[in-house]
Short mmCIF file of C-alpha atoms in Angstrom, two decimals:
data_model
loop_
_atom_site.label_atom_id
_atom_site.label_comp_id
_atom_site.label_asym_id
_atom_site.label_seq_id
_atom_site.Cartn_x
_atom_site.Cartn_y
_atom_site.Cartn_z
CA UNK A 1 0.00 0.00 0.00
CA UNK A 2 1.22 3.66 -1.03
CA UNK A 3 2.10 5.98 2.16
CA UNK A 4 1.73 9.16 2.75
CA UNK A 5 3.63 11.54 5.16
CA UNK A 6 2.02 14.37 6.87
CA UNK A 7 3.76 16.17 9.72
CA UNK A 8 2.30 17.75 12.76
CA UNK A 9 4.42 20.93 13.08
CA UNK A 10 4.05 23.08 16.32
CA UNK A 11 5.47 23.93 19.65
CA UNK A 12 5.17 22.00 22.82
CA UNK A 13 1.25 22.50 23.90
CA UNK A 14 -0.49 24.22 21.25
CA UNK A 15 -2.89 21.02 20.61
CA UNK A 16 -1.21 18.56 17.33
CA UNK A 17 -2.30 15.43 19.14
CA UNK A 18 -5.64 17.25 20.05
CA UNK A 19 -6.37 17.98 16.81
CA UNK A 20 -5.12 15.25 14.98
CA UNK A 21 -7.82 13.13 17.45
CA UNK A 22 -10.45 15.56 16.48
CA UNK A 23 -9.96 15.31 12.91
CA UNK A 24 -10.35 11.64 13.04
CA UNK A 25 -13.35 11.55 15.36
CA UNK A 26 -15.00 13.80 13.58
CA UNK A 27 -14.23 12.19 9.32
CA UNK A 28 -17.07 9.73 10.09
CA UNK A 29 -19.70 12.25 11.23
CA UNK A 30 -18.75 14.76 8.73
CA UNK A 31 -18.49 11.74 4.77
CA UNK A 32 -22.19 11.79 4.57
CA UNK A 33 -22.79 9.33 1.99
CA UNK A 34 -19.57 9.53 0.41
CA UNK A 35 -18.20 5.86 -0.01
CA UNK A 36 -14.92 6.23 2.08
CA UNK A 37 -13.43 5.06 4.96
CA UNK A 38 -10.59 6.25 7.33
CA UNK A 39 -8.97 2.85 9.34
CA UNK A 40 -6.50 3.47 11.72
CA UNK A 41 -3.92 0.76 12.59
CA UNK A 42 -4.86 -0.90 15.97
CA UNK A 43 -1.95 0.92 17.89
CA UNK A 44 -3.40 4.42 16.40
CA UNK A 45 -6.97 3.30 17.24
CA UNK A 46 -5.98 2.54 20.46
CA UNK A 47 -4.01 5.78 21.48
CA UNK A 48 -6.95 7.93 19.73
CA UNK A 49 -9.32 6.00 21.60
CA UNK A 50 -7.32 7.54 25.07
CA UNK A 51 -7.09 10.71 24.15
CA UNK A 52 -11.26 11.43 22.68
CA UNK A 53 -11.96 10.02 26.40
CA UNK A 54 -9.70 12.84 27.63
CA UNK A 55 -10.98 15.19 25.17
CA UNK A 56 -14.38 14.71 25.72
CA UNK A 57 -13.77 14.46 29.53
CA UNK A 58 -13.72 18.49 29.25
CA UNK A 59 -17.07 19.29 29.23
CA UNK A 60 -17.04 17.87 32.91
CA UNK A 61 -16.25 20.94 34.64
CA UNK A 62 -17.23 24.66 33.99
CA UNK A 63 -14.55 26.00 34.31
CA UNK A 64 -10.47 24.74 33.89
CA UNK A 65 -7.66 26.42 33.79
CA UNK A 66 -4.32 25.74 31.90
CA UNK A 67 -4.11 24.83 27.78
CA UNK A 68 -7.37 23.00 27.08
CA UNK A 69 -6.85 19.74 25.48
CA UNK A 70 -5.63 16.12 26.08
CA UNK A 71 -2.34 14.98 27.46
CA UNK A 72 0.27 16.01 24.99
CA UNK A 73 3.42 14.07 23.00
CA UNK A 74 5.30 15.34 25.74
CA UNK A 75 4.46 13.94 29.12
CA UNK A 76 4.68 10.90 27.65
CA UNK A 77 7.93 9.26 28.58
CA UNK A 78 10.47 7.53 26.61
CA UNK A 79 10.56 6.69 22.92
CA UNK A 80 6.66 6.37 23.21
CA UNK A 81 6.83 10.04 23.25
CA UNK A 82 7.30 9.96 19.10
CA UNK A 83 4.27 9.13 17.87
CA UNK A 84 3.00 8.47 14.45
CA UNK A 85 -0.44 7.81 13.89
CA UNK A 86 -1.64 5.56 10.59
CA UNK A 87 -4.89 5.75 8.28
CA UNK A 88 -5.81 3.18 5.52
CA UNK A 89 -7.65 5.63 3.24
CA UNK A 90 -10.34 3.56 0.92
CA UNK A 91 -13.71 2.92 -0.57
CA UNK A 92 -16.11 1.19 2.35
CA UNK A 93 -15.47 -2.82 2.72
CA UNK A 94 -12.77 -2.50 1.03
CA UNK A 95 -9.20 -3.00 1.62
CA UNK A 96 -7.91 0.75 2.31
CA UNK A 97 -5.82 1.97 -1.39
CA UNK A 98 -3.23 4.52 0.52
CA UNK A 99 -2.00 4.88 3.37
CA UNK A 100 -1.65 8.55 5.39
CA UNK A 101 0.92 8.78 8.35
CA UNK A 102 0.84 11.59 10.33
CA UNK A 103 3.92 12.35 12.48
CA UNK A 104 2.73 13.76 15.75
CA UNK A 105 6.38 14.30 17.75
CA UNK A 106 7.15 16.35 20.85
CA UNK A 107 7.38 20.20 20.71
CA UNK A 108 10.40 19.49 22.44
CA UNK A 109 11.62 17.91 19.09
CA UNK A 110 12.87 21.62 18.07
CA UNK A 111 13.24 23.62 21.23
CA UNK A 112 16.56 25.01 22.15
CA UNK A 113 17.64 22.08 24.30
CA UNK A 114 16.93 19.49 21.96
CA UNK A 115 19.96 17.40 20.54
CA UNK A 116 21.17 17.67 17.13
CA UNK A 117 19.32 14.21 15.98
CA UNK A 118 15.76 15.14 17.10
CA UNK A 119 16.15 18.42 15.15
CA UNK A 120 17.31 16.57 12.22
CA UNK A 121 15.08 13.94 12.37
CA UNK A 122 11.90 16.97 12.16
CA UNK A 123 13.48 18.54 9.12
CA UNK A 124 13.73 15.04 7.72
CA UNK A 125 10.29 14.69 8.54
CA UNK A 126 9.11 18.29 6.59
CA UNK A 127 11.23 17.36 3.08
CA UNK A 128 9.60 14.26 2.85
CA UNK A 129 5.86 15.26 3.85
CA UNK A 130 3.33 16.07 1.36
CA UNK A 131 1.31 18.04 3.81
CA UNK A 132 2.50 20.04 7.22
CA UNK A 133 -0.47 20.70 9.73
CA UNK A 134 0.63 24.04 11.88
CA UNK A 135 -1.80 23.84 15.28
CA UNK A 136 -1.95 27.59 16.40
CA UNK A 137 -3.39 28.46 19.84
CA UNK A 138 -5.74 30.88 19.33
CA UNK A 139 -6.07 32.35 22.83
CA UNK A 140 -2.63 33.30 22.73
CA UNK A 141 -2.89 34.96 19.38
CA UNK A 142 -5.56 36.88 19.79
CA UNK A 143 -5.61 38.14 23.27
CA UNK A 144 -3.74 41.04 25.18
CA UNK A 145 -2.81 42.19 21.08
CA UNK A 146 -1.18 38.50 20.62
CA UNK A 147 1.33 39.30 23.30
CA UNK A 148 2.02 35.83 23.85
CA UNK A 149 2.11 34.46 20.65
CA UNK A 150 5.64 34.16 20.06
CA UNK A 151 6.23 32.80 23.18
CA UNK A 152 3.38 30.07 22.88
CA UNK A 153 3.13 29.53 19.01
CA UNK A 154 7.14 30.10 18.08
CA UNK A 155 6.23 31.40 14.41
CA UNK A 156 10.12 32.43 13.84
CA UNK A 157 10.76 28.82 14.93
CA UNK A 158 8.51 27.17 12.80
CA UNK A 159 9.74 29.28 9.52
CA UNK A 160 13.06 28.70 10.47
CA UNK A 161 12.45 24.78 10.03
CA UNK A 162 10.91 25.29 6.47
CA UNK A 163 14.15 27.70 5.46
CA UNK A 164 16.21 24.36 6.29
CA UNK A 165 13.62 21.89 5.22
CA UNK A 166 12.22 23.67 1.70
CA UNK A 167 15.17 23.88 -0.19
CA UNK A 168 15.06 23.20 -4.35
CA UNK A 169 11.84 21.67 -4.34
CA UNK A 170 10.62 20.31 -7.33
CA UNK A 171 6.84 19.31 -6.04
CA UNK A 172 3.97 20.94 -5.08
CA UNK A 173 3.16 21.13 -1.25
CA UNK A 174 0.41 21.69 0.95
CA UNK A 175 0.64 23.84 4.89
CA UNK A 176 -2.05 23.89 6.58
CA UNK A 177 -2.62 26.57 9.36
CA UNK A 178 -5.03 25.62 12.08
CA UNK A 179 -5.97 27.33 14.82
CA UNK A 180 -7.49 25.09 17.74
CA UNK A 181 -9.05 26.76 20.94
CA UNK A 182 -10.96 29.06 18.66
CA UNK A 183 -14.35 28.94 19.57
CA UNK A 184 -14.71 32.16 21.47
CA UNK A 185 -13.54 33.85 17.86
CA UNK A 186 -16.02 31.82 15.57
CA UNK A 187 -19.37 33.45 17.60
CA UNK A 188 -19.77 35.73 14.86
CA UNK A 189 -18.63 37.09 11.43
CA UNK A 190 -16.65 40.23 12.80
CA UNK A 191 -14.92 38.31 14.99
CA UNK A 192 -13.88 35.50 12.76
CA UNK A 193 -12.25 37.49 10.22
CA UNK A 194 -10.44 39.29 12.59
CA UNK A 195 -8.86 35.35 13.64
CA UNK A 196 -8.57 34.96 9.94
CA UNK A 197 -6.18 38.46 9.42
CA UNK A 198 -4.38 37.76 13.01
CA UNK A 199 -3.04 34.37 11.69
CA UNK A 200 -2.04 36.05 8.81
CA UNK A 201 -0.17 38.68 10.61
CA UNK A 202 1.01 36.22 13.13
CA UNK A 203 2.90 34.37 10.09
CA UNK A 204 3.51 36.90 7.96
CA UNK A 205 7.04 36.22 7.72
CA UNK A 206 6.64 32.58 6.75
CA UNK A 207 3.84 33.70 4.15
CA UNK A 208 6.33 36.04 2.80
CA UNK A 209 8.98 33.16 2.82
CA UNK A 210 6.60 31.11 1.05
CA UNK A 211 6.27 34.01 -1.15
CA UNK A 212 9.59 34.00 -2.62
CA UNK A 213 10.57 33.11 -6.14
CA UNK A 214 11.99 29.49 -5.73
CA UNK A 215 9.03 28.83 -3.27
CA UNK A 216 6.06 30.20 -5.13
CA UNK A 217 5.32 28.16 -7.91
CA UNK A 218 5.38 24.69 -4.87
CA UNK A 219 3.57 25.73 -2.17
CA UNK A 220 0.13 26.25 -0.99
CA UNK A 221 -1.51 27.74 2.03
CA UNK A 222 -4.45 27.72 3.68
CA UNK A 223 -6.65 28.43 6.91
CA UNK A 224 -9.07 26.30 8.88
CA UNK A 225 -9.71 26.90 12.05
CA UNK A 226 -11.28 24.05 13.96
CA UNK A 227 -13.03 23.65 17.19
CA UNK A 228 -12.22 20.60 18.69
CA UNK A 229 -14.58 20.86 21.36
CA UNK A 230 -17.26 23.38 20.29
CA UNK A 231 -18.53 24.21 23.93
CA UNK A 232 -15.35 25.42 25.78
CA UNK A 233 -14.60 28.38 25.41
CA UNK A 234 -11.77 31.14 26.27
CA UNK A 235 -12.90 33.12 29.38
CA UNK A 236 -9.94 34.96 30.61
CA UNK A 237 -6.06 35.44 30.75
CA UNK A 238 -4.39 35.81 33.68
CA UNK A 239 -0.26 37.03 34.06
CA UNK A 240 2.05 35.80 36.88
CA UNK A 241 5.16 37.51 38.35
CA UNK A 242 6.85 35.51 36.03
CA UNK A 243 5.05 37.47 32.81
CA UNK A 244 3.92 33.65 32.18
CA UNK A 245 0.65 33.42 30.55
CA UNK A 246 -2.25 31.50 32.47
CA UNK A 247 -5.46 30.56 30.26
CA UNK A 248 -9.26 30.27 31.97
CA UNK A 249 -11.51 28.42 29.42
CA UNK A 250 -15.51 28.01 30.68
CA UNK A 251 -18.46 26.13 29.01
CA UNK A 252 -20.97 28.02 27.20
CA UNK A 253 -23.32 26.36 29.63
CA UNK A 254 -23.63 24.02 32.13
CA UNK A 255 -25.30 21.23 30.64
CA UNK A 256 -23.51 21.72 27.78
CA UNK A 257 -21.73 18.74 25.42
CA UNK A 258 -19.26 17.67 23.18
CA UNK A 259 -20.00 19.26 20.56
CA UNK A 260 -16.72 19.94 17.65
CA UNK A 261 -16.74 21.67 14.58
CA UNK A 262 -14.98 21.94 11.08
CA UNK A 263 -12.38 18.91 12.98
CA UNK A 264 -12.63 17.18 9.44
CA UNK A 265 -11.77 20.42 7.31
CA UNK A 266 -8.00 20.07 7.35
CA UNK A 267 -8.80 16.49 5.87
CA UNK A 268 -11.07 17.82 3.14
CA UNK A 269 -8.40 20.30 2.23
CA UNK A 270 -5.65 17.00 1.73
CA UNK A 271 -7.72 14.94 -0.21
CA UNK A 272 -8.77 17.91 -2.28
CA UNK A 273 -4.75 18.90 -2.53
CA UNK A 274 -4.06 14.81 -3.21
CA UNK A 275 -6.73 14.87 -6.37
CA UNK A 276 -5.76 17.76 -7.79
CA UNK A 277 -2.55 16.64 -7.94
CA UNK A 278 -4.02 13.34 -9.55
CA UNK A 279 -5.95 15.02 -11.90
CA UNK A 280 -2.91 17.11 -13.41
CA UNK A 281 -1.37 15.70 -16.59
CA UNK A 282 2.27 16.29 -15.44
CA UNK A 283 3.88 13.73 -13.05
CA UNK A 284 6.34 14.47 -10.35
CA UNK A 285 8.82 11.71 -8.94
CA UNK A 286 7.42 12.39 -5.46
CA UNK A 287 3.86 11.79 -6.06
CA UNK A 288 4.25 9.10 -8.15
CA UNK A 289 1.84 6.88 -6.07
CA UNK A 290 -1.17 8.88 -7.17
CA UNK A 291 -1.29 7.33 -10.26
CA UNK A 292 -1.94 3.92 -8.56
CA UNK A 293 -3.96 5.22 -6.15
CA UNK A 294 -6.85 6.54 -8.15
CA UNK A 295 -6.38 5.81 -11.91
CA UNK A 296 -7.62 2.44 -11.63
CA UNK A 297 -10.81 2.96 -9.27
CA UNK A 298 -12.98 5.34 -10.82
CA UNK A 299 -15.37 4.77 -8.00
CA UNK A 300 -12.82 6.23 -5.34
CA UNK A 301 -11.99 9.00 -7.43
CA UNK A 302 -15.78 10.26 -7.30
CA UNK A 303 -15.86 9.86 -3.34
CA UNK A 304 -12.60 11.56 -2.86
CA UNK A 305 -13.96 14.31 -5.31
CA UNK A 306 -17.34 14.46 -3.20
CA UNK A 307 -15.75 14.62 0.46
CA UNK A 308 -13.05 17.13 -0.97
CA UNK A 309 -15.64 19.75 -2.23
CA UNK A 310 -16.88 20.39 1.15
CA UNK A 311 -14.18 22.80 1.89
CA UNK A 312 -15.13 25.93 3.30
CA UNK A 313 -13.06 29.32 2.36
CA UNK A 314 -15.63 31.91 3.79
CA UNK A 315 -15.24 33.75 7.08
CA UNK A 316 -11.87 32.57 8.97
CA UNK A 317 -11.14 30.08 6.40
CA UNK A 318 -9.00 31.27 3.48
CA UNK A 319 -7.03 29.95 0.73
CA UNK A 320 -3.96 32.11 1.09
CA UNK A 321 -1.92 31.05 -1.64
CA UNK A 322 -1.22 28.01 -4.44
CA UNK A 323 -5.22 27.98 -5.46
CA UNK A 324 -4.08 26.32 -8.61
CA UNK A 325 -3.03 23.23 -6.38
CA UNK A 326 -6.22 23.13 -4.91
CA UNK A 327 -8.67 23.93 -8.12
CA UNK A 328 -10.78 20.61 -8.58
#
């Protein structure tokens, strides 16, 4: 089976294994009718299994304070703390046609203390992914006038990985910004474009860097915020002595559930990224697998097509860049 590498890119804390469980909890609520089918391996199912119990689990109290989300890549201890989670992507019944990895590794992974191999071994892991998913916490970018944002979200971090890891491409590529913990900004129109044009400002210098000549023609970009738990939402920042940030996040009322939203839009934006890419007469080295993926199964094709044109680009969500990789 053909594999397919996406990498989870973000600091320690801002929510990649929170997301990456919402995004698969949410693909079977969100295909409708359309004949496809997302299979984890049993080690993924297991470990997603964990952390939806801990995700859900939030909705328990009114009111918690700290990062919301789910235990992260970090507290976990030894070489368990590297994680990479595995999809069989097919038609229903059937045995799955491609298979998508997702590398969900500590934030640690590129912090200032880590060693020389676990900062290769992340650039590795950008050259050779198709797709990078960026987690942004939202609280932190939009509050006190984003204030904490570096500090919390490490933009000049993150583009200094792609200056090392995008070098001479030859092949298109899709990033995918994401900002989790959002809720409170979704409420109404005025609000969510004002997310949509902080993210933008927020990674402005990686836009630009994407920007340049030799990047340009490869890349794309886009925006989907998701709420991975729909009814918690940011209530209040609070600053130590130590100027370190402390985040209040409340219910929108008591009895209310689990309810996420748009979790499956990052997906919708692959697939859509993985057929257009199909679909264009020119071949590149690194995607040869398409062709065997959907050139023989007409049937797929058609559900990929139908999932992938439920993306959304109005209010925070944006294409930013690289619409012609994306055009289906």
């Amino acid at each position: 089976m053909q594999e397919l590498k996406i990498t989870m890119l973000g600091a320690s804390g801002v929510g990649k294994t929170t997301l990456l469980t919402a995004m698969y909890e949410q693909f079977e609520s969100n295909i409708g009718n359309t004949n496809l089918q997302l299979t984890p391996d049993d080690e993924s199912a297991a470990i997603l299994q964990d952390r939806l119990i801990e995700l859900k689990s939030l909705v328990d109290v009114f009111e918690a304070r700290g990062r919301v989300g789910i235990e992260g890549t970090e507290a976990m201890a030894g070489p368990e703390s590297l994680r990479s989670f595995s999809f069989g992507l097919g038609r229903k019944g059937e045995t799955p046609s491609l298979n998508l990895r997702f590398y969900d590794y500590p934030g640690g992974y590129h912090a200032s203390q880590a060693s020389k191999e676990e900062k290769e071994f992340v650039k590795k892991t950008l050259r050779e992914s198709t797709a990078v998913l960026i987690p942004i916490d939202a609280p932190s970018l939009m509050e006190k006038n984003g204030k904490f944002h570096e500090k919390i979200n490490r933009p000049q971090q993150i583009k200094a990985l792609f200056n090392a890891a995008y070098q001479n491409l030859d092949s298109p590529r899709l990033v995918i910004f994401a900002p989790v913990k959002c809720e409170k900004y979704l409420k109404n129109n005025k609000t969510a474009k004002e997310l949509l044009e902080k993210v933008k400002q927020g990674y402005a210098p990686l836009l630009d860097h994407f920007n340049s000549p030799s990047l340009n023609p490869w890349v794309a970009n886009v925006i989907t915020p998701v709420q991975t738990v729909g009814s918690v939402i940011f209530s209040r920042m609070e600053v130590d002595s130590e100027n370190n940030p402390h985040f209040y996040f409340r219910k929108t009322r008591h009895d209310a559930e689990y309810s996420p939203s748009d979790s499956e839009q990052p997906l919708r934006y692959l697939l859509r990224f993985l057929l257009k890419l199909h679909l264009d007469s020119r071949q590149w080295k690194f995607f040869n697998f398409l062709r065997n993926w959907l050139e023989l199964d007409n049937h797929l094709e058609k559900a990929v097509n139908e999932f992938a044109r439920g993306c959304k680009t109005n209010g925070s969500f944006a294409v930013v860049k690289g619409e012609k990789w994306l055009n289906i």
